[in-house]
Amino acid sequence: MQQSATAGSGIDRDRVAALAEERLDWRFKAVPPAGWGRTVTEYLATGPALDQLGTPLLTLDAAALEHNLRTMAAWCATAGVQLAPHGKTTMAPALWQAQLDAGASAVTLANLSQLRVARAFGVRRVVIANALLDPAGLAWLAAELDADPEFEVCSWVDSVESVRLMDEARRAAGARRPADVLVELGGPGGRTGVRDLATAEAVARAVRAAPTLRLVGIGGYEAALTHDATPGGLATVERYLERLVELHDLLRAAGLFDQAERVVVTAGGSAYFDQVARLLTPLARAHPDLDVVLRSGAYLAHDDGFYRAISPLARGAGEPLRSALHGWARVISRPEPGLALLDGGKRDFPYDEGLPEPQAVRGPDGLRPLSGHVSAVNDQHAFLRGAEVEVGDVVRLGVSHPCTAFDKWTLIPVLDDAASPRPRVVDLVRTFF
C-alpha cells in the first residue's frame, strides 16, 4: 500500500483531513438534525454550541486534550522512553495524528481489524499488542508488508505452537518480507504471555528458526497482573518488570536478537508507566541498539475515575493530566423523592470501571456544582440519587475508563471549554470501531 507524499509523522494527513468532508446525517447520534446534509467543515462553520446539541452526549475538551498531549510527550522525552500509544482507546485517526505529531514513534493496536483501519489512513509503524494467528488476516498482512517497504509492524507470540501456526500461514500466503515478532512475557493469573523464562527462551528459539519470522524483542502488559496502586500492587508490577529485564538478558546472551536492527522492549499501559521507565531504561543505557517503548493510550482523554486515581502523574510522578471526557444527560423523571432518572446509560457512557460521576448542572448562567451520586445504569438510563435537580435539567457527568467510552460514539464533539457558560463545538472526532 503506497502512501501519499503528505504522509508525515507516520500517517497520511490527506486521508485524515478528508474526514472533515464527510456529510453528517442520522448515523451520528451526537449531531442534531440541523447539521444533517452539511459536511463537518460546513457544520463547524455555523459555530454550533453545546446547548444546541441533544442528550445524551459525550464530549471532549480541547484544552484538556492539548494539555495531556504535551504533558505525556514531555514526560516520555525526559524519561528516555518512546511512546507508541494504544490506538484502540480512541480508534480515532485524527487523534492518532495528533499523538504522532507530538512525537509518538508508532501506534499500538490490538487486532487485525484495528490494523486495517490504521492502514486505511496510511499509518506506517504499528505495534500489535497481541498474537496474530488468523490465516486470512496473516495473508492480508503479508501482502501489505510486501507491497509497502515503509510499513513496519510487530506482533507477539507466547508459545512454540503459535510460532508454528504463524509461520505456516505466512508461508502458505507466499510472504516475502519477514514478520517482526516479540516474545510476550506474562505472569500467574494474568492474561496471555509465557509464564516462565525457560519456555520464553524456547519460543524465542522457535521464532529464530522460522523462515518467515524475525525476533526483534520482548514485551508484555504489567497491568494484567494487578489493578491498584497499593504497595502490594506496585510490588507486583516491579517483580514483573524485573523478570522482563531478566528475559531480555537471557535472550541477548543467547544471541537470539542477532537479526534485529533495533531491539524492542515494551510494556506500560496508563497506570504504571513510571515504574516501566524506571526499571527498563537502564537496558537502553546499557545497549545502544535497544528502545524502551511505552504503550499508554488512556492518557490522552484521561478520566474522572479509574485513571484519575491510579495514573503515575496523579501519584507524584509529574504534572497531573486533566480529564477531557464529559457526559451530558438530561433529567427526564423524578418518580420518587431523592431519585432522578437521566436519559443516558450503558449505551452512552462507560460503566465497567466505575459509574458516571455527577459534577454540575448546566443552566443559563453556566454550571453550578452538583452533589449526589449515580447508583446504577440501565441501557438508556442512569439513576441519580441525592441531587437537587428538576426535570429538564442537563447534568454534566465525569466518566471512568476512556477505553469503553469512545466505542459508543461514531462522532464526538470537541468543546472549546467544557466549564464555560456556553461551550462552543470546535471539532468533531470520528471514530472507527
Coordinates of C-alpha atoms in Angstrom, one line a residue, residues 31-334:
V31 CA -25.2 15.6 15.6
P32 CA -28.7 17.3 15.7
P33 CA -30.9 17.3 12.6
A34 CA -29.9 20.9 12.0
G35 CA -26.5 19.6 11.0
W36 CA -27.6 16.9 8.6
G37 CA -26.6 17.4 5.0
R38 CA -23.6 19.5 5.8
T39 CA -20.0 18.4 5.8
V40 CA -18.1 18.5 9.1
T41 CA -16.4 21.7 7.9
E42 CA -19.6 23.3 7.0
Y43 CA -21.3 22.4 10.2
L44 CA -18.4 23.7 12.3
A45 CA -18.5 27.0 10.3
T46 CA -22.0 27.6 11.7
G47 CA -20.5 28.0 15.2
P48 CA -22.5 25.3 17.0
A49 CA -22.8 25.5 20.8
L50 CA -23.2 22.7 23.3
D51 CA -26.8 23.8 24.1
Q52 CA -27.7 23.2 20.5
L53 CA -26.9 19.5 20.8
G54 CA -29.1 16.9 22.2
T55 CA -28.7 14.5 25.2
P56 CA -27.3 12.0 26.0
L57 CA -23.9 13.2 24.7
L58 CA -20.2 12.5 25.2
T59 CA -17.8 15.4 24.6
L60 CA -14.1 16.1 24.6
D61 CA -12.4 19.2 26.0
A62 CA -9.9 20.8 23.6
A63 CA -7.7 22.4 26.2
A64 CA -7.5 19.2 28.3
L65 CA -6.6 17.2 25.2
E66 CA -3.8 19.6 24.3
H67 CA -2.5 19.6 27.9
N68 CA -2.4 15.8 28.1
L69 CA -0.8 15.5 24.7
R70 CA 2.0 17.9 25.7
T71 CA 2.4 16.6 29.2
M72 CA 2.9 13.0 28.2
A73 CA 5.2 13.8 25.3
A74 CA 7.4 15.9 27.7
W75 CA 7.4 13.2 30.4
C76 CA 8.5 10.5 27.9
A77 CA 11.2 12.7 26.5
T78 CA 12.6 13.3 30.0
A79 CA 12.3 9.6 31.0
G80 CA 14.1 8.5 27.9
V81 CA 11.4 6.2 26.5
Q82 CA 9.5 6.0 23.2
L83 CA 5.7 6.2 23.2
A84 CA 3.5 4.0 20.9
P85 CA 0.1 5.0 22.3
H86 CA -2.6 2.3 22.3
G87 CA -4.8 3.5 19.4
K88 CA -7.6 1.1 20.4
T89 CA -8.5 3.5 23.2
T90 CA -9.9 6.1 20.7
M91 CA -9.8 4.4 17.3
A92 CA -9.7 8.0 16.0
P93 CA -7.2 8.7 13.2
A94 CA -7.3 12.4 13.9
L95 CA -6.2 11.8 17.5
W96 CA -3.6 9.3 16.3
Q97 CA -2.2 12.0 14.1
A98 CA -2.0 14.5 17.0
Q99 CA -0.1 11.9 19.0
L100 CA 2.3 11.1 16.2
D101 CA 2.8 14.8 15.6
A102 CA 3.6 15.2 19.3
G103 CA 6.4 12.7 19.0
A104 CA 4.9 9.2 19.3
S105 CA 7.0 6.6 17.4
A106 CA 4.2 4.3 16.4
V107 CA 0.6 3.4 17.1
T108 CA -0.3 0.3 19.2
L109 CA -3.3 -1.7 18.2
A110 CA -4.9 -5.0 19.4
N111 CA -6.0 -6.9 16.4
L112 CA -6.2 -7.1 12.6
S113 CA -9.5 -5.2 12.2
Q114 CA -8.0 -2.3 14.0
L115 CA -4.8 -2.6 11.9
R116 CA -7.0 -2.4 8.7
V117 CA -8.3 1.0 10.0
A118 CA -4.8 2.2 10.6
R119 CA -3.7 1.1 7.1
A120 CA -6.7 2.8 5.6
F121 CA -5.2 6.0 7.0
G122 CA -1.7 5.2 6.0
V123 CA -0.2 4.5 9.4
R124 CA 3.3 3.3 8.8
R125 CA 4.5 2.0 12.2
V126 CA 2.3 -0.3 14.3
V127 CA 2.8 -2.4 17.4
I128 CA 0.2 -5.2 17.7
A129 CA 0.0 -6.0 21.4
N130 CA -1.4 -9.4 20.7
A131 CA -0.8 -12.7 18.9
L132 CA -1.9 -12.8 15.2
L133 CA -2.9 -16.4 14.2
D134 CA -5.8 -15.9 11.8
P135 CA -4.6 -17.3 8.4
A136 CA -6.8 -15.0 6.3
G137 CA -5.6 -12.0 8.3
L138 CA -2.0 -13.1 8.1
A139 CA -2.3 -13.4 4.4
W140 CA -3.6 -9.9 4.1
L141 CA -0.9 -8.6 6.4
A142 CA 1.8 -10.4 4.3
A143 CA 0.6 -8.7 1.2
E144 CA 0.6 -5.3 3.0
L145 CA 4.2 -5.8 4.1
D146 CA 5.4 -7.0 0.7
A147 CA 3.7 -4.0 -1.1
D148 CA 5.0 -1.3 1.2
P149 CA 8.6 -1.4 2.3
E150 CA 8.0 1.6 4.6
F151 CA 5.3 -0.2 6.6
E152 CA 6.6 -1.7 9.9
V153 CA 4.6 -3.8 12.3
C154 CA 5.4 -6.2 15.1
S155 CA 3.2 -8.6 17.0
W156 CA 3.5 -11.0 19.9
V157 CA 3.9 -14.8 20.4
D158 CA 3.8 -16.8 23.6
S159 CA 4.1 -20.4 22.5
V160 CA 6.0 -22.6 20.1
E161 CA 2.7 -23.7 18.7
S162 CA 1.7 -20.0 17.9
V163 CA 5.1 -19.6 16.2
R164 CA 4.4 -22.7 14.1
L165 CA 0.9 -21.6 13.1
M166 CA 2.0 -18.1 12.2
D167 CA 4.9 -19.3 10.1
E168 CA 2.8 -21.8 8.3
A169 CA 0.1 -19.3 7.4
R170 CA 2.7 -16.8 6.2
R171 CA 4.4 -19.4 4.0
A172 CA 1.1 -20.5 2.6
A173 CA 0.5 -16.9 1.7
G174 CA 3.8 -16.6 -0.1
A175 CA 5.1 -13.9 2.2
R176 CA 8.4 -12.4 1.1
R177 CA 9.3 -10.0 3.9
P178 CA 9.8 -11.5 7.4
A179 CA 7.3 -10.5 10.1
D180 CA 8.7 -9.0 13.2
V181 CA 7.6 -10.6 16.5
L182 CA 8.2 -10.1 20.2
V183 CA 8.1 -12.9 22.8
E184 CA 5.4 -12.0 25.3
L185 CA 6.1 -12.5 29.0
G186 CA 3.0 -12.9 31.2
G187 CA 2.5 -13.9 34.8
P188 CA 0.4 -16.0 37.1
G189 CA -3.2 -15.1 36.9
G190 CA -2.6 -12.7 34.1
R191 CA -3.7 -12.7 30.5
T192 CA -1.6 -14.1 27.6
G193 CA 2.1 -14.4 27.8
V194 CA 4.7 -17.1 28.6
R195 CA 4.7 -17.9 32.3
D196 CA 8.4 -18.9 32.8
L197 CA 11.7 -17.9 31.3
A198 CA 12.7 -21.4 30.1
T199 CA 9.5 -21.5 27.9
A200 CA 10.2 -18.0 26.8
E201 CA 13.6 -19.0 25.5
A202 CA 12.1 -22.0 23.7
V203 CA 9.6 -19.7 22.0
A204 CA 12.4 -17.3 21.0
R205 CA 14.4 -20.1 19.5
A206 CA 11.3 -21.2 17.6
V207 CA 11.0 -17.7 16.1
R208 CA 14.6 -17.6 15.3
A209 CA 14.3 -20.9 13.4
A210 CA 11.1 -19.9 11.5
P211 CA 11.9 -18.7 7.9
T212 CA 9.2 -16.1 7.7
L213 CA 9.6 -14.5 11.2
R214 CA 12.2 -12.3 12.8
L215 CA 12.7 -11.9 16.6
V216 CA 13.0 -8.2 17.4
G217 CA 12.4 -8.1 21.2
I218 CA 10.1 -8.8 24.1
G219 CA 7.0 -7.3 25.6
G220 CA 4.1 -7.7 27.9
Y221 CA 1.5 -5.9 30.0
E222 CA 2.1 -5.4 33.7
A223 CA -1.4 -4.1 34.5
A224 CA -2.8 -7.6 33.7
L225 CA -1.3 -8.7 37.0
T226 CA -2.7 -6.0 39.3
H227 CA -5.4 -3.3 39.4
D228 CA -4.4 -0.8 42.0
A229 CA -1.6 1.4 43.3
T230 CA -1.3 -0.2 46.8
P231 CA 2.1 -1.2 48.0
G232 CA 1.3 -4.8 47.1
G233 CA 0.1 -3.8 43.6
L234 CA 3.2 -1.7 42.9
A235 CA 5.4 -4.6 44.1
T236 CA 3.7 -7.0 41.7
V237 CA 4.4 -4.6 38.9
E238 CA 8.1 -4.3 39.9
R239 CA 8.6 -8.0 40.2
Y240 CA 7.1 -8.5 36.7
L241 CA 9.4 -5.8 35.2
E242 CA 12.4 -7.4 36.8
R243 CA 11.5 -10.7 35.1
L244 CA 11.2 -8.8 31.8
V245 CA 14.7 -7.5 32.2
E246 CA 15.9 -11.0 33.1
L247 CA 14.3 -12.3 30.0
H248 CA 16.0 -9.7 27.8
D249 CA 19.4 -10.5 29.3
L250 CA 18.8 -14.2 28.7
L251 CA 17.8 -13.9 25.1
R252 CA 20.6 -11.4 24.3
A253 CA 23.2 -13.6 25.9
A254 CA 22.0 -16.5 23.7
G255 CA 22.4 -14.3 20.6
L256 CA 18.7 -14.5 19.7
F257 CA 18.4 -10.9 18.8
D258 CA 21.0 -11.0 16.1
Q259 CA 18.6 -10.4 13.3
A260 CA 17.0 -7.2 14.9
E261 CA 18.1 -3.8 13.6
R262 CA 16.7 -2.4 16.8
V263 CA 15.7 -4.5 19.9
V264 CA 12.3 -3.5 21.3
V265 CA 11.4 -3.9 25.0
T266 CA 7.8 -2.8 25.5
A267 CA 5.4 -2.6 28.5
G268 CA 3.4 0.1 30.1
G269 CA -0.3 1.0 30.0
S270 CA -1.5 4.2 31.5
A271 CA -1.3 3.1 35.2
Y272 CA 2.3 2.1 35.9
F273 CA 4.4 3.8 33.2
D274 CA 6.6 5.4 35.8
Q275 CA 7.8 2.0 37.0
V276 CA 8.2 0.8 33.5
A277 CA 10.5 3.7 32.7
R278 CA 12.5 3.3 35.9
L279 CA 13.2 -0.4 35.6
L280 CA 13.6 -0.7 31.8
T281 CA 15.5 2.4 30.8
P282 CA 18.8 1.0 32.2
L283 CA 18.6 -1.5 29.4
A284 CA 18.6 1.2 26.8
R285 CA 21.5 2.9 28.5
A286 CA 23.5 -0.4 28.5
H287 CA 22.6 -1.4 25.0
P288 CA 22.6 1.4 22.3
D289 CA 20.6 -0.8 19.9
L290 CA 17.6 -1.1 22.3
D291 CA 14.4 1.0 22.5
V292 CA 12.1 1.0 25.5
V293 CA 8.5 1.6 24.3
L294 CA 5.5 2.6 26.4
R295 CA 2.1 1.8 25.0
S296 CA 0.0 4.1 27.2
G297 CA -3.3 5.1 25.5
A298 CA -5.8 6.3 28.1
Y299 CA -3.6 9.3 29.0
L300 CA -4.9 11.5 26.1
A301 CA -8.5 11.6 27.3
H302 CA -7.7 10.6 30.9
D303 CA -10.9 10.4 33.0
D304 CA -12.7 11.2 36.3
G305 CA -12.5 7.7 37.7
F306 CA -10.0 4.9 37.5
Y307 CA -7.1 6.7 35.8
R308 CA -7.7 9.9 37.8
A309 CA -6.7 7.8 40.9
I310 CA -4.1 5.5 39.5
S311 CA -2.1 7.5 36.9
P312 CA 1.5 7.9 37.9
L313 CA 1.1 11.6 37.2
A314 CA -1.6 11.7 39.9
R315 CA 0.7 9.9 42.3
G316 CA 3.5 12.4 42.1
A317 CA 5.5 11.3 39.0
G318 CA 4.8 14.6 37.2
E319 CA 2.3 17.2 36.2
P320 CA -1.2 15.7 36.5
L321 CA -3.3 15.0 33.5
R322 CA -6.8 16.5 33.0
S323 CA -10.0 14.7 32.2
A324 CA -11.0 15.6 28.7
L325 CA -14.1 13.4 28.7
H326 CA -17.6 14.5 29.9
G327 CA -21.0 13.0 29.6
W328 CA -24.1 15.2 29.4
A329 CA -27.5 13.8 30.3
R330 CA -31.0 15.3 30.9
V331 CA -33.2 14.7 33.9
I332 CA -36.4 13.1 32.4
S333 CA -38.1 11.9 35.5
R334 CA -38.3 12.3 39.3

